[in-house]
mmCIF file of the C-alpha atoms, coordinates in Angstrom:
data_MODEL
# 
_entry.id   MODEL 
# 
loop_
_atom_site.group_PDB 
_atom_site.id 
_atom_site.type_symbol 
_atom_site.label_atom_id 
_atom_site.label_alt_id 
_atom_site.label_comp_id 
_atom_site.label_asym_id 
_atom_site.label_entity_id 
_atom_site.label_seq_id 
_atom_site.pdbx_PDB_ins_code 
_atom_site.Cartn_x 
_atom_site.Cartn_y 
_atom_site.Cartn_z 
_atom_site.occupancy 
_atom_site.B_iso_or_equiv 
_atom_site.pdbx_formal_charge 
_atom_site.auth_seq_id 
_atom_site.auth_comp_id 
_atom_site.auth_asym_id 
_atom_site.auth_atom_id 
_atom_site.pdbx_PDB_model_num 
ATOM 1   C CA . PRO A 1 1   ? 74.880 -26.948 -20.518 1.00 0.00 ? 1   PRO A CA 1 
ATOM 2   C CA . PRO A 1 2   ? 71.462 -27.836 -21.912 1.00 0.00 ? 2   PRO A CA 1 
ATOM 3   C CA . ILE A 1 3   ? 69.800 -26.355 -24.945 1.00 0.00 ? 3   ILE A CA 1 
ATOM 4   C CA . LEU A 1 4   ? 67.205 -23.737 -24.097 1.00 0.00 ? 4   LEU A CA 1 
ATOM 5   C CA . LEU A 1 5   ? 64.318 -23.211 -26.474 1.00 0.00 ? 5   LEU A CA 1 
ATOM 6   C CA . THR A 1 6   ? 60.826 -21.865 -26.196 1.00 0.00 ? 6   THR A CA 1 
ATOM 7   C CA . ALA A 1 7   ? 57.816 -24.090 -26.556 1.00 0.00 ? 7   ALA A CA 1 
ATOM 8   C CA . ALA A 1 8   ? 54.278 -22.875 -27.056 1.00 0.00 ? 8   ALA A CA 1 
ATOM 9   C CA . PRO A 1 9   ? 51.254 -25.180 -27.451 1.00 0.00 ? 9   PRO A CA 1 
ATOM 10  C CA . ALA A 1 10  ? 50.805 -26.372 -31.023 1.00 0.00 ? 10  ALA A CA 1 
ATOM 11  C CA . ALA A 1 11  ? 47.565 -27.554 -32.581 1.00 0.00 ? 11  ALA A CA 1 
ATOM 12  C CA . ALA A 1 12  ? 46.827 -31.218 -31.905 1.00 0.00 ? 12  ALA A CA 1 
ATOM 13  C CA . GLU A 1 13  ? 46.526 -32.005 -35.616 1.00 0.00 ? 13  GLU A CA 1 
ATOM 14  C CA . ASP A 1 14  ? 49.926 -30.404 -36.246 1.00 0.00 ? 14  ASP A CA 1 
ATOM 15  C CA . GLN A 1 15  ? 51.468 -32.616 -33.572 1.00 0.00 ? 15  GLN A CA 1 
ATOM 16  C CA . ALA A 1 16  ? 50.000 -35.763 -35.115 1.00 0.00 ? 16  ALA A CA 1 
ATOM 17  C CA . ALA A 1 17  ? 50.986 -34.818 -38.657 1.00 0.00 ? 17  ALA A CA 1 
ATOM 18  C CA . ARG A 1 18  ? 54.570 -33.933 -37.725 1.00 0.00 ? 18  ARG A CA 1 
ATOM 19  C CA . LEU A 1 19  ? 55.406 -36.920 -35.535 1.00 0.00 ? 19  LEU A CA 1 
ATOM 20  C CA . PRO A 1 20  ? 58.557 -38.678 -36.776 1.00 0.00 ? 20  PRO A CA 1 
ATOM 21  C CA . ASP A 1 21  ? 58.155 -42.384 -37.540 1.00 0.00 ? 21  ASP A CA 1 
ATOM 22  C CA . LYS A 1 22  ? 61.379 -43.144 -35.648 1.00 0.00 ? 22  LYS A CA 1 
ATOM 23  C CA . PRO A 1 23  ? 63.437 -41.501 -32.868 1.00 0.00 ? 23  PRO A CA 1 
ATOM 24  C CA . MET A 1 24  ? 65.044 -38.144 -33.587 1.00 0.00 ? 24  MET A CA 1 
ATOM 25  C CA . VAL A 1 25  ? 68.744 -38.534 -32.767 1.00 0.00 ? 25  VAL A CA 1 
ATOM 26  C CA . PHE A 1 26  ? 71.315 -35.726 -32.671 1.00 0.00 ? 26  PHE A CA 1 
ATOM 27  C CA . ASP A 1 27  ? 75.088 -35.849 -32.349 1.00 0.00 ? 27  ASP A CA 1 
ATOM 28  C CA . VAL A 1 28  ? 76.294 -33.314 -29.770 1.00 0.00 ? 28  VAL A CA 1 
ATOM 29  C CA . LEU A 1 29  ? 79.501 -31.553 -30.833 1.00 0.00 ? 29  LEU A CA 1 
ATOM 30  C CA . ARG A 1 30  ? 81.851 -29.308 -28.861 1.00 0.00 ? 30  ARG A CA 1 
ATOM 31  C CA . ASP A 1 31  ? 84.143 -27.282 -31.133 1.00 0.00 ? 31  ASP A CA 1 
ATOM 32  C CA . GLY A 1 32  ? 83.527 -29.891 -33.826 1.00 0.00 ? 32  GLY A CA 1 
ATOM 33  C CA . SER A 1 33  ? 84.282 -32.964 -31.689 1.00 0.00 ? 33  SER A CA 1 
ATOM 34  C CA . LYS A 1 34  ? 81.495 -35.344 -30.700 1.00 0.00 ? 34  LYS A CA 1 
ATOM 35  C CA . ILE A 1 35  ? 80.855 -35.424 -26.947 1.00 0.00 ? 35  ILE A CA 1 
ATOM 36  C CA . GLY A 1 36  ? 77.433 -37.023 -26.716 1.00 0.00 ? 36  GLY A CA 1 
ATOM 37  C CA . GLU A 1 37  ? 73.956 -37.679 -28.021 1.00 0.00 ? 37  GLU A CA 1 
ATOM 38  C CA . HIS A 1 38  ? 70.487 -36.151 -27.781 1.00 0.00 ? 38  HIS A CA 1 
ATOM 39  C CA . ARG A 1 39  ? 67.495 -38.455 -28.450 1.00 0.00 ? 39  ARG A CA 1 
ATOM 40  C CA . LEU A 1 40  ? 63.729 -37.909 -28.661 1.00 0.00 ? 40  LEU A CA 1 
ATOM 41  C CA . VAL A 1 41  ? 61.130 -40.690 -28.894 1.00 0.00 ? 41  VAL A CA 1 
ATOM 42  C CA . PHE A 1 42  ? 57.463 -39.987 -29.727 1.00 0.00 ? 42  PHE A CA 1 
ATOM 43  C CA . GLU A 1 43  ? 54.560 -42.233 -28.740 1.00 0.00 ? 43  GLU A CA 1 
ATOM 44  C CA . ARG A 1 44  ? 50.778 -41.988 -28.915 1.00 0.00 ? 44  ARG A CA 1 
ATOM 45  C CA . GLU A 1 45  ? 48.897 -42.984 -25.759 1.00 0.00 ? 45  GLU A CA 1 
ATOM 46  C CA . ASP A 1 46  ? 45.201 -42.638 -26.665 1.00 0.00 ? 46  ASP A CA 1 
ATOM 47  C CA . SER A 1 47  ? 44.697 -38.855 -26.905 1.00 0.00 ? 47  SER A CA 1 
ATOM 48  C CA . THR A 1 48  ? 48.046 -38.062 -25.268 1.00 0.00 ? 48  THR A CA 1 
ATOM 49  C CA . LEU A 1 49  ? 51.358 -37.463 -27.003 1.00 0.00 ? 49  LEU A CA 1 
ATOM 50  C CA . LYS A 1 50  ? 54.299 -38.787 -24.982 1.00 0.00 ? 50  LYS A CA 1 
ATOM 51  C CA . VAL A 1 51  ? 57.758 -37.379 -25.729 1.00 0.00 ? 51  VAL A CA 1 
ATOM 52  C CA . SER A 1 52  ? 60.736 -39.062 -24.048 1.00 0.00 ? 52  SER A CA 1 
ATOM 53  C CA . VAL A 1 53  ? 63.989 -37.087 -24.142 1.00 0.00 ? 53  VAL A CA 1 
ATOM 54  C CA . GLU A 1 54  ? 67.529 -38.111 -23.180 1.00 0.00 ? 54  GLU A CA 1 
ATOM 55  C CA . THR A 1 55  ? 70.741 -36.072 -23.403 1.00 0.00 ? 55  THR A CA 1 
ATOM 56  C CA . ASP A 1 56  ? 74.182 -37.381 -22.486 1.00 0.00 ? 56  ASP A CA 1 
ATOM 57  C CA . MET A 1 57  ? 77.467 -35.415 -22.799 1.00 0.00 ? 57  MET A CA 1 
ATOM 58  C CA . THR A 1 58  ? 80.977 -36.204 -21.580 1.00 0.00 ? 58  THR A CA 1 
ATOM 59  C CA . VAL A 1 59  ? 84.092 -34.050 -22.080 1.00 0.00 ? 59  VAL A CA 1 
ATOM 60  C CA . LYS A 1 60  ? 87.403 -35.767 -21.383 1.00 0.00 ? 60  LYS A CA 1 
ATOM 61  C CA . PHE A 1 61  ? 91.013 -34.626 -21.215 1.00 0.00 ? 61  PHE A CA 1 
ATOM 62  C CA . ALA A 1 62  ? 93.487 -37.484 -21.478 1.00 0.00 ? 62  ALA A CA 1 
ATOM 63  C CA . PHE A 1 63  ? 91.932 -40.120 -19.192 1.00 0.00 ? 63  PHE A CA 1 
ATOM 64  C CA . LEU A 1 64  ? 90.057 -37.643 -16.995 1.00 0.00 ? 64  LEU A CA 1 
ATOM 65  C CA . THR A 1 65  ? 86.403 -36.670 -17.291 1.00 0.00 ? 65  THR A CA 1 
ATOM 66  C CA . ILE A 1 66  ? 86.276 -32.890 -16.923 1.00 0.00 ? 66  ILE A CA 1 
ATOM 67  C CA . PHE A 1 67  ? 82.581 -32.368 -17.662 1.00 0.00 ? 67  PHE A CA 1 
ATOM 68  C CA . ARG A 1 68  ? 79.513 -34.596 -17.458 1.00 0.00 ? 68  ARG A CA 1 
ATOM 69  C CA . TYR A 1 69  ? 75.934 -33.741 -18.340 1.00 0.00 ? 69  TYR A CA 1 
ATOM 70  C CA . GLU A 1 70  ? 72.947 -36.104 -18.171 1.00 0.00 ? 70  GLU A CA 1 
ATOM 71  C CA . HIS A 1 71  ? 69.292 -35.250 -18.629 1.00 0.00 ? 71  HIS A CA 1 
ATOM 72  C CA . LYS A 1 72  ? 66.107 -37.318 -18.937 1.00 0.00 ? 72  LYS A CA 1 
ATOM 73  C CA . ARG A 1 73  ? 62.515 -36.174 -19.107 1.00 0.00 ? 73  ARG A CA 1 
ATOM 74  C CA . VAL A 1 74  ? 59.061 -37.298 -20.187 1.00 0.00 ? 74  VAL A CA 1 
ATOM 75  C CA . GLU A 1 75  ? 56.546 -34.794 -21.552 1.00 0.00 ? 75  GLU A CA 1 
ATOM 76  C CA . ARG A 1 76  ? 52.846 -35.536 -22.082 1.00 0.00 ? 76  ARG A CA 1 
ATOM 77  C CA . TRP A 1 77  ? 50.728 -33.300 -24.314 1.00 0.00 ? 77  TRP A CA 1 
ATOM 78  C CA . ARG A 1 78  ? 46.957 -33.373 -24.851 1.00 0.00 ? 78  ARG A CA 1 
ATOM 79  C CA . ASN A 1 79  ? 45.139 -31.316 -27.483 1.00 0.00 ? 79  ASN A CA 1 
ATOM 80  C CA . GLY A 1 80  ? 48.310 -29.312 -28.051 1.00 0.00 ? 80  GLY A CA 1 
ATOM 81  C CA . GLU A 1 81  ? 48.770 -28.314 -24.397 1.00 0.00 ? 81  GLU A CA 1 
ATOM 82  C CA . LEU A 1 82  ? 51.254 -29.634 -21.850 1.00 0.00 ? 82  LEU A CA 1 
ATOM 83  C CA . GLU A 1 83  ? 49.597 -32.064 -19.433 1.00 0.00 ? 83  GLU A CA 1 
ATOM 84  C CA . SER A 1 84  ? 52.627 -33.059 -17.400 1.00 0.00 ? 84  SER A CA 1 
ATOM 85  C CA . LEU A 1 85  ? 56.406 -33.180 -17.398 1.00 0.00 ? 85  LEU A CA 1 
ATOM 86  C CA . ALA A 1 86  ? 58.906 -35.028 -15.222 1.00 0.00 ? 86  ALA A CA 1 
ATOM 87  C CA . GLY A 1 87  ? 62.666 -34.650 -15.554 1.00 0.00 ? 87  GLY A CA 1 
ATOM 88  C CA . MET A 1 88  ? 65.981 -35.266 -13.825 1.00 0.00 ? 88  MET A CA 1 
ATOM 89  C CA . THR A 1 89  ? 69.313 -33.587 -14.593 1.00 0.00 ? 89  THR A CA 1 
ATOM 90  C CA . ASN A 1 90  ? 72.916 -34.026 -13.520 1.00 0.00 ? 90  ASN A CA 1 
ATOM 91  C CA . ASP A 1 91  ? 74.721 -30.880 -14.700 1.00 0.00 ? 91  ASP A CA 1 
ATOM 92  C CA . ASP A 1 92  ? 78.328 -31.716 -13.811 1.00 0.00 ? 92  ASP A CA 1 
ATOM 93  C CA . GLY A 1 93  ? 77.353 -32.573 -10.222 1.00 0.00 ? 93  GLY A CA 1 
ATOM 94  C CA . ARG A 1 94  ? 74.469 -30.108 -9.840  1.00 0.00 ? 94  ARG A CA 1 
ATOM 95  C CA . GLN A 1 95  ? 71.300 -32.153 -9.468  1.00 0.00 ? 95  GLN A CA 1 
ATOM 96  C CA . TYR A 1 96  ? 67.819 -31.011 -10.518 1.00 0.00 ? 96  TYR A CA 1 
ATOM 97  C CA . GLU A 1 97  ? 64.484 -32.789 -10.282 1.00 0.00 ? 97  GLU A CA 1 
ATOM 98  C CA . ILE A 1 98  ? 61.574 -31.030 -11.985 1.00 0.00 ? 98  ILE A CA 1 
ATOM 99  C CA . SER A 1 99  ? 57.895 -31.839 -12.386 1.00 0.00 ? 99  SER A CA 1 
ATOM 100 C CA . ILE A 1 100 ? 55.053 -29.906 -13.988 1.00 0.00 ? 100 ILE A CA 1 
ATOM 101 C CA . VAL A 1 101 ? 51.386 -30.886 -13.714 1.00 0.00 ? 101 VAL A CA 1 
ATOM 102 C CA . ARG A 1 102 ? 48.458 -29.153 -15.354 1.00 0.00 ? 102 ARG A CA 1 
ATOM 103 C CA . ARG A 1 103 ? 45.540 -28.344 -13.035 1.00 0.00 ? 103 ARG A CA 1 
ATOM 104 C CA . GLU A 1 104 ? 42.126 -26.938 -13.936 1.00 0.00 ? 104 GLU A CA 1 
ATOM 105 C CA . ASP A 1 105 ? 43.146 -23.264 -13.994 1.00 0.00 ? 105 ASP A CA 1 
ATOM 106 C CA . HIS A 1 106 ? 46.923 -23.308 -13.466 1.00 0.00 ? 106 HIS A CA 1 
ATOM 107 C CA . TYR A 1 107 ? 50.113 -25.367 -13.568 1.00 0.00 ? 107 TYR A CA 1 
ATOM 108 C CA . SER A 1 108 ? 51.865 -26.766 -10.519 1.00 0.00 ? 108 SER A CA 1 
ATOM 109 C CA . ARG A 1 109 ? 55.639 -26.693 -10.985 1.00 0.00 ? 109 ARG A CA 1 
ATOM 110 C CA . THR A 1 110 ? 58.057 -28.310 -8.530  1.00 0.00 ? 110 THR A CA 1 
ATOM 111 C CA . VAL A 1 111 ? 61.867 -27.856 -8.651  1.00 0.00 ? 111 VAL A CA 1 
ATOM 112 C CA . ASN A 1 112 ? 63.935 -29.847 -6.132  1.00 0.00 ? 112 ASN A CA 1 
ATOM 113 C CA . GLY A 1 113 ? 60.982 -30.029 -3.763  1.00 0.00 ? 113 GLY A CA 1 
ATOM 114 C CA . THR A 1 114 ? 59.934 -26.369 -4.009  1.00 0.00 ? 114 THR A CA 1 
ATOM 115 C CA . GLU A 1 115 ? 56.456 -25.977 -5.511  1.00 0.00 ? 115 GLU A CA 1 
ATOM 116 C CA . GLU A 1 116 ? 54.906 -22.953 -7.205  1.00 0.00 ? 116 GLU A CA 1 
ATOM 117 C CA . GLU A 1 117 ? 51.702 -22.255 -9.090  1.00 0.00 ? 117 GLU A CA 1 
ATOM 118 C CA . ILE A 1 118 ? 51.842 -20.721 -12.576 1.00 0.00 ? 118 ILE A CA 1 
ATOM 119 C CA . ALA A 1 119 ? 48.698 -19.212 -14.086 1.00 0.00 ? 119 ALA A CA 1 
ATOM 120 C CA . GLY A 1 120 ? 47.910 -19.177 -17.799 1.00 0.00 ? 120 GLY A CA 1 
ATOM 121 C CA . PRO A 1 121 ? 49.788 -20.898 -20.651 1.00 0.00 ? 121 PRO A CA 1 
ATOM 122 C CA . LEU A 1 122 ? 53.148 -22.374 -19.698 1.00 0.00 ? 122 LEU A CA 1 
ATOM 123 C CA . ALA A 1 123 ? 56.156 -22.163 -22.050 1.00 0.00 ? 123 ALA A CA 1 
ATOM 124 C CA . VAL A 1 124 ? 58.838 -24.801 -21.522 1.00 0.00 ? 124 VAL A CA 1 
ATOM 125 C CA . ASP A 1 125 ? 62.056 -25.460 -23.403 1.00 0.00 ? 125 ASP A CA 1 
ATOM 126 C CA . SER A 1 126 ? 60.982 -28.343 -25.608 1.00 0.00 ? 126 SER A CA 1 
ATOM 127 C CA . LEU A 1 127 ? 62.652 -28.172 -29.016 1.00 0.00 ? 127 LEU A CA 1 
ATOM 128 C CA . TRP A 1 128 ? 61.506 -30.769 -31.475 1.00 0.00 ? 128 TRP A CA 1 
ATOM 129 C CA . SER A 1 129 ? 59.282 -28.696 -33.791 1.00 0.00 ? 129 SER A CA 1 
ATOM 130 C CA . LYS A 1 130 ? 59.317 -25.114 -35.034 1.00 0.00 ? 130 LYS A CA 1 
ATOM 131 C CA . GLU A 1 131 ? 55.598 -25.008 -34.169 1.00 0.00 ? 131 GLU A CA 1 
ATOM 132 C CA . ARG A 1 132 ? 56.777 -24.540 -30.581 1.00 0.00 ? 132 ARG A CA 1 
ATOM 133 C CA . LEU A 1 133 ? 58.912 -21.483 -31.182 1.00 0.00 ? 133 LEU A CA 1 
ATOM 134 C CA . ALA A 1 134 ? 57.555 -18.500 -29.301 1.00 0.00 ? 134 ALA A CA 1 
ATOM 135 C CA . ALA A 1 135 ? 58.824 -15.336 -27.702 1.00 0.00 ? 135 ALA A CA 1 
ATOM 136 C CA . GLY A 1 136 ? 58.429 -14.369 -24.079 1.00 0.00 ? 136 GLY A CA 1 
ATOM 137 C CA . LYS A 1 137 ? 59.148 -16.069 -20.774 1.00 0.00 ? 137 LYS A CA 1 
ATOM 138 C CA . LEU A 1 138 ? 60.113 -19.724 -20.742 1.00 0.00 ? 138 LEU A CA 1 
ATOM 139 C CA . PHE A 1 139 ? 60.979 -22.251 -18.087 1.00 0.00 ? 139 PHE A CA 1 
ATOM 140 C CA . SER A 1 140 ? 63.932 -24.592 -18.353 1.00 0.00 ? 140 SER A CA 1 
ATOM 141 C CA . VAL A 1 141 ? 63.047 -28.262 -17.987 1.00 0.00 ? 141 VAL A CA 1 
ATOM 142 C CA . ALA A 1 142 ? 66.665 -28.967 -17.026 1.00 0.00 ? 142 ALA A CA 1 
ATOM 143 C CA . SER A 1 143 ? 67.519 -26.417 -14.326 1.00 0.00 ? 143 SER A CA 1 
ATOM 144 C CA . GLY A 1 144 ? 64.260 -24.770 -13.270 1.00 0.00 ? 144 GLY A CA 1 
ATOM 145 C CA . LYS A 1 145 ? 65.406 -21.294 -14.309 1.00 0.00 ? 145 LYS A CA 1 
ATOM 146 C CA . SER A 1 146 ? 63.238 -18.908 -16.310 1.00 0.00 ? 146 SER A CA 1 
ATOM 147 C CA . TYR A 1 147 ? 64.364 -16.761 -19.249 1.00 0.00 ? 147 TYR A CA 1 
ATOM 148 C CA . ARG A 1 148 ? 63.013 -14.042 -21.517 1.00 0.00 ? 148 ARG A CA 1 
ATOM 149 C CA . VAL A 1 149 ? 63.755 -14.467 -25.207 1.00 0.00 ? 149 VAL A CA 1 
ATOM 150 C CA . ARG A 1 150 ? 62.617 -13.345 -28.631 1.00 0.00 ? 150 ARG A CA 1 
ATOM 151 C CA . SER A 1 151 ? 62.611 -15.330 -31.869 1.00 0.00 ? 151 SER A CA 1 
ATOM 152 C CA . ASN A 1 152 ? 63.510 -14.049 -35.360 1.00 0.00 ? 152 ASN A CA 1 
ATOM 153 C CA . LEU A 1 153 ? 63.300 -15.845 -38.697 1.00 0.00 ? 153 LEU A CA 1 
ATOM 154 C CA . LEU A 1 154 ? 66.497 -15.313 -40.714 1.00 0.00 ? 154 LEU A CA 1 
ATOM 155 C CA . GLY A 1 155 ? 65.501 -17.267 -43.831 1.00 0.00 ? 155 GLY A CA 1 
ATOM 156 C CA . TRP A 1 156 ? 66.358 -20.494 -45.646 1.00 0.00 ? 156 TRP A CA 1 
ATOM 157 C CA . GLU A 1 157 ? 69.930 -21.812 -45.739 1.00 0.00 ? 157 GLU A CA 1 
ATOM 158 C CA . THR A 1 158 ? 71.802 -24.943 -46.831 1.00 0.00 ? 158 THR A CA 1 
ATOM 159 C CA . ILE A 1 159 ? 73.266 -26.854 -43.878 1.00 0.00 ? 159 ILE A CA 1 
ATOM 160 C CA . GLU A 1 160 ? 74.811 -30.259 -43.220 1.00 0.00 ? 160 GLU A CA 1 
ATOM 161 C CA . ALA A 1 161 ? 72.405 -32.562 -41.357 1.00 0.00 ? 161 ALA A CA 1 
ATOM 162 C CA . ARG A 1 162 ? 71.189 -36.159 -41.624 1.00 0.00 ? 162 ARG A CA 1 
ATOM 163 C CA . GLY A 1 163 ? 74.401 -36.948 -43.487 1.00 0.00 ? 163 GLY A CA 1 
ATOM 164 C CA . ALA A 1 164 ? 73.787 -34.603 -46.412 1.00 0.00 ? 164 ALA A CA 1 
ATOM 165 C CA . ALA A 1 165 ? 73.322 -31.007 -47.494 1.00 0.00 ? 165 ALA A CA 1 
ATOM 166 C CA . VAL A 1 166 ? 69.733 -29.972 -46.733 1.00 0.00 ? 166 VAL A CA 1 
ATOM 167 C CA . GLU A 1 167 ? 67.647 -26.822 -46.956 1.00 0.00 ? 167 GLU A CA 1 
ATOM 168 C CA . ALA A 1 168 ? 66.643 -25.491 -43.560 1.00 0.00 ? 168 ALA A CA 1 
ATOM 169 C CA . GLU A 1 169 ? 64.831 -22.533 -42.065 1.00 0.00 ? 169 GLU A CA 1 
ATOM 170 C CA . HIS A 1 170 ? 67.110 -20.551 -39.739 1.00 0.00 ? 170 HIS A CA 1 
ATOM 171 C CA . TYR A 1 171 ? 65.727 -19.017 -36.541 1.00 0.00 ? 171 TYR A CA 1 
ATOM 172 C CA . LYS A 1 172 ? 67.614 -16.906 -34.010 1.00 0.00 ? 172 LYS A CA 1 
ATOM 173 C CA . LEU A 1 173 ? 66.725 -16.828 -30.321 1.00 0.00 ? 173 LEU A CA 1 
ATOM 174 C CA . SER A 1 174 ? 68.068 -13.825 -28.430 1.00 0.00 ? 174 SER A CA 1 
ATOM 175 C CA . GLY A 1 175 ? 67.596 -12.164 -25.089 1.00 0.00 ? 175 GLY A CA 1 
ATOM 176 C CA . GLU A 1 176 ? 68.656 -13.881 -21.888 1.00 0.00 ? 176 GLU A CA 1 
ATOM 177 C CA . VAL A 1 177 ? 69.839 -16.861 -23.970 1.00 0.00 ? 177 VAL A CA 1 
ATOM 178 C CA . GLU A 1 178 ? 71.268 -16.946 -27.510 1.00 0.00 ? 178 GLU A CA 1 
ATOM 179 C CA . ARG A 1 179 ? 70.560 -19.888 -29.805 1.00 0.00 ? 179 ARG A CA 1 
ATOM 180 C CA . ASP A 1 180 ? 70.585 -20.561 -33.558 1.00 0.00 ? 180 ASP A CA 1 
ATOM 181 C CA . LEU A 1 181 ? 68.124 -23.193 -34.757 1.00 0.00 ? 181 LEU A CA 1 
ATOM 182 C CA . TRP A 1 182 ? 67.505 -24.784 -38.140 1.00 0.00 ? 182 TRP A CA 1 
ATOM 183 C CA . TYR A 1 183 ? 64.288 -26.597 -39.088 1.00 0.00 ? 183 TYR A CA 1 
ATOM 184 C CA . GLY A 1 184 ? 63.551 -28.717 -42.160 1.00 0.00 ? 184 GLY A CA 1 
ATOM 185 C CA . ALA A 1 185 ? 60.631 -28.345 -44.542 1.00 0.00 ? 185 ALA A CA 1 
ATOM 186 C CA . SER A 1 186 ? 58.505 -30.632 -42.341 1.00 0.00 ? 186 SER A CA 1 
ATOM 187 C CA . GLY A 1 187 ? 59.111 -28.392 -39.318 1.00 0.00 ? 187 GLY A CA 1 
ATOM 188 C CA . GLU A 1 188 ? 61.371 -30.869 -37.501 1.00 0.00 ? 188 GLU A CA 1 
ATOM 189 C CA . LEU A 1 189 ? 64.520 -29.654 -35.794 1.00 0.00 ? 189 LEU A CA 1 
ATOM 190 C CA . LEU A 1 190 ? 67.719 -30.354 -37.757 1.00 0.00 ? 190 LEU A CA 1 
ATOM 191 C CA . LYS A 1 191 ? 70.409 -28.387 -35.944 1.00 0.00 ? 191 LYS A CA 1 
ATOM 192 C CA . VAL A 1 192 ? 71.114 -26.144 -32.953 1.00 0.00 ? 192 VAL A CA 1 
ATOM 193 C CA . ARG A 1 193 ? 74.194 -24.022 -32.300 1.00 0.00 ? 193 ARG A CA 1 
ATOM 194 C CA . TYR A 1 194 ? 75.185 -21.941 -29.267 1.00 0.00 ? 194 TYR A CA 1 
ATOM 195 C CA . GLU A 1 195 ? 78.248 -20.765 -27.340 1.00 0.00 ? 195 GLU A CA 1 
ATOM 196 C CA . GLY A 1 196 ? 79.248 -22.149 -23.970 1.00 0.00 ? 196 GLY A CA 1 
ATOM 197 C CA . ALA A 1 197 ? 80.360 -20.150 -20.962 1.00 0.00 ? 197 ALA A CA 1 
ATOM 198 C CA . GLU A 1 198 ? 84.023 -20.410 -21.983 1.00 0.00 ? 198 GLU A CA 1 
ATOM 199 C CA . GLY A 1 199 ? 83.455 -19.509 -25.627 1.00 0.00 ? 199 GLY A CA 1 
ATOM 200 C CA . GLU A 1 200 ? 83.178 -23.059 -26.938 1.00 0.00 ? 200 GLU A CA 1 
ATOM 201 C CA . THR A 1 201 ? 80.770 -23.770 -29.786 1.00 0.00 ? 201 THR A CA 1 
ATOM 202 C CA . PHE A 1 202 ? 78.166 -26.438 -29.069 1.00 0.00 ? 202 PHE A CA 1 
ATOM 203 C CA . GLU A 1 203 ? 76.116 -27.975 -31.886 1.00 0.00 ? 203 GLU A CA 1 
ATOM 204 C CA . TYR A 1 204 ? 73.314 -30.525 -31.973 1.00 0.00 ? 204 TYR A CA 1 
ATOM 205 C CA . VAL A 1 205 ? 73.236 -32.022 -35.477 1.00 0.00 ? 205 VAL A CA 1 
ATOM 206 C CA . ARG A 1 206 ? 70.461 -34.368 -36.628 1.00 0.00 ? 206 ARG A CA 1 
ATOM 207 C CA . ARG A 1 207 ? 71.783 -37.813 -37.482 1.00 0.00 ? 207 ARG A CA 1 
# 
């Protein structure tokens, strides 16, 4: 299952200042065992910020693959607001194709060929900076579902990430999804933890 986070438009100068100088790569763990990788690449295209995201998970038992998850998407942001998004997901055989395009006074969102118009600001589940944490309704870029969540700051903690003990700010998402998130002093995501449908613990840990 994908990670679900809120994303609200951040200021353009915040985006530029917080861009990593290399890809953000996370190890994906299931009950402590590595099952995949989550990667984000940031690029400047004139006044547009391009974020390319890939997630790949495989769970095996003996020589059999019992779960497979693949997701790819490209987000484009201008002046802190989402301009467009295109993504494809294979969630253990369930296929999703999603696109979002900003129009003059609304967003056009298409999920597996079904289009809808969304008025006002659009919150999507992009996760790379704490500047994007927001409460309310959000749309999944992986499955097309929508969720209502709230976000609470729990304080600073010491966690293991990037191969060392680091100080991180702990946020809790609750509501229709439950997620724990940890961000570093620069505001970049360091770790995510959540429970799967069968009680497994999934973690994304910054490499």
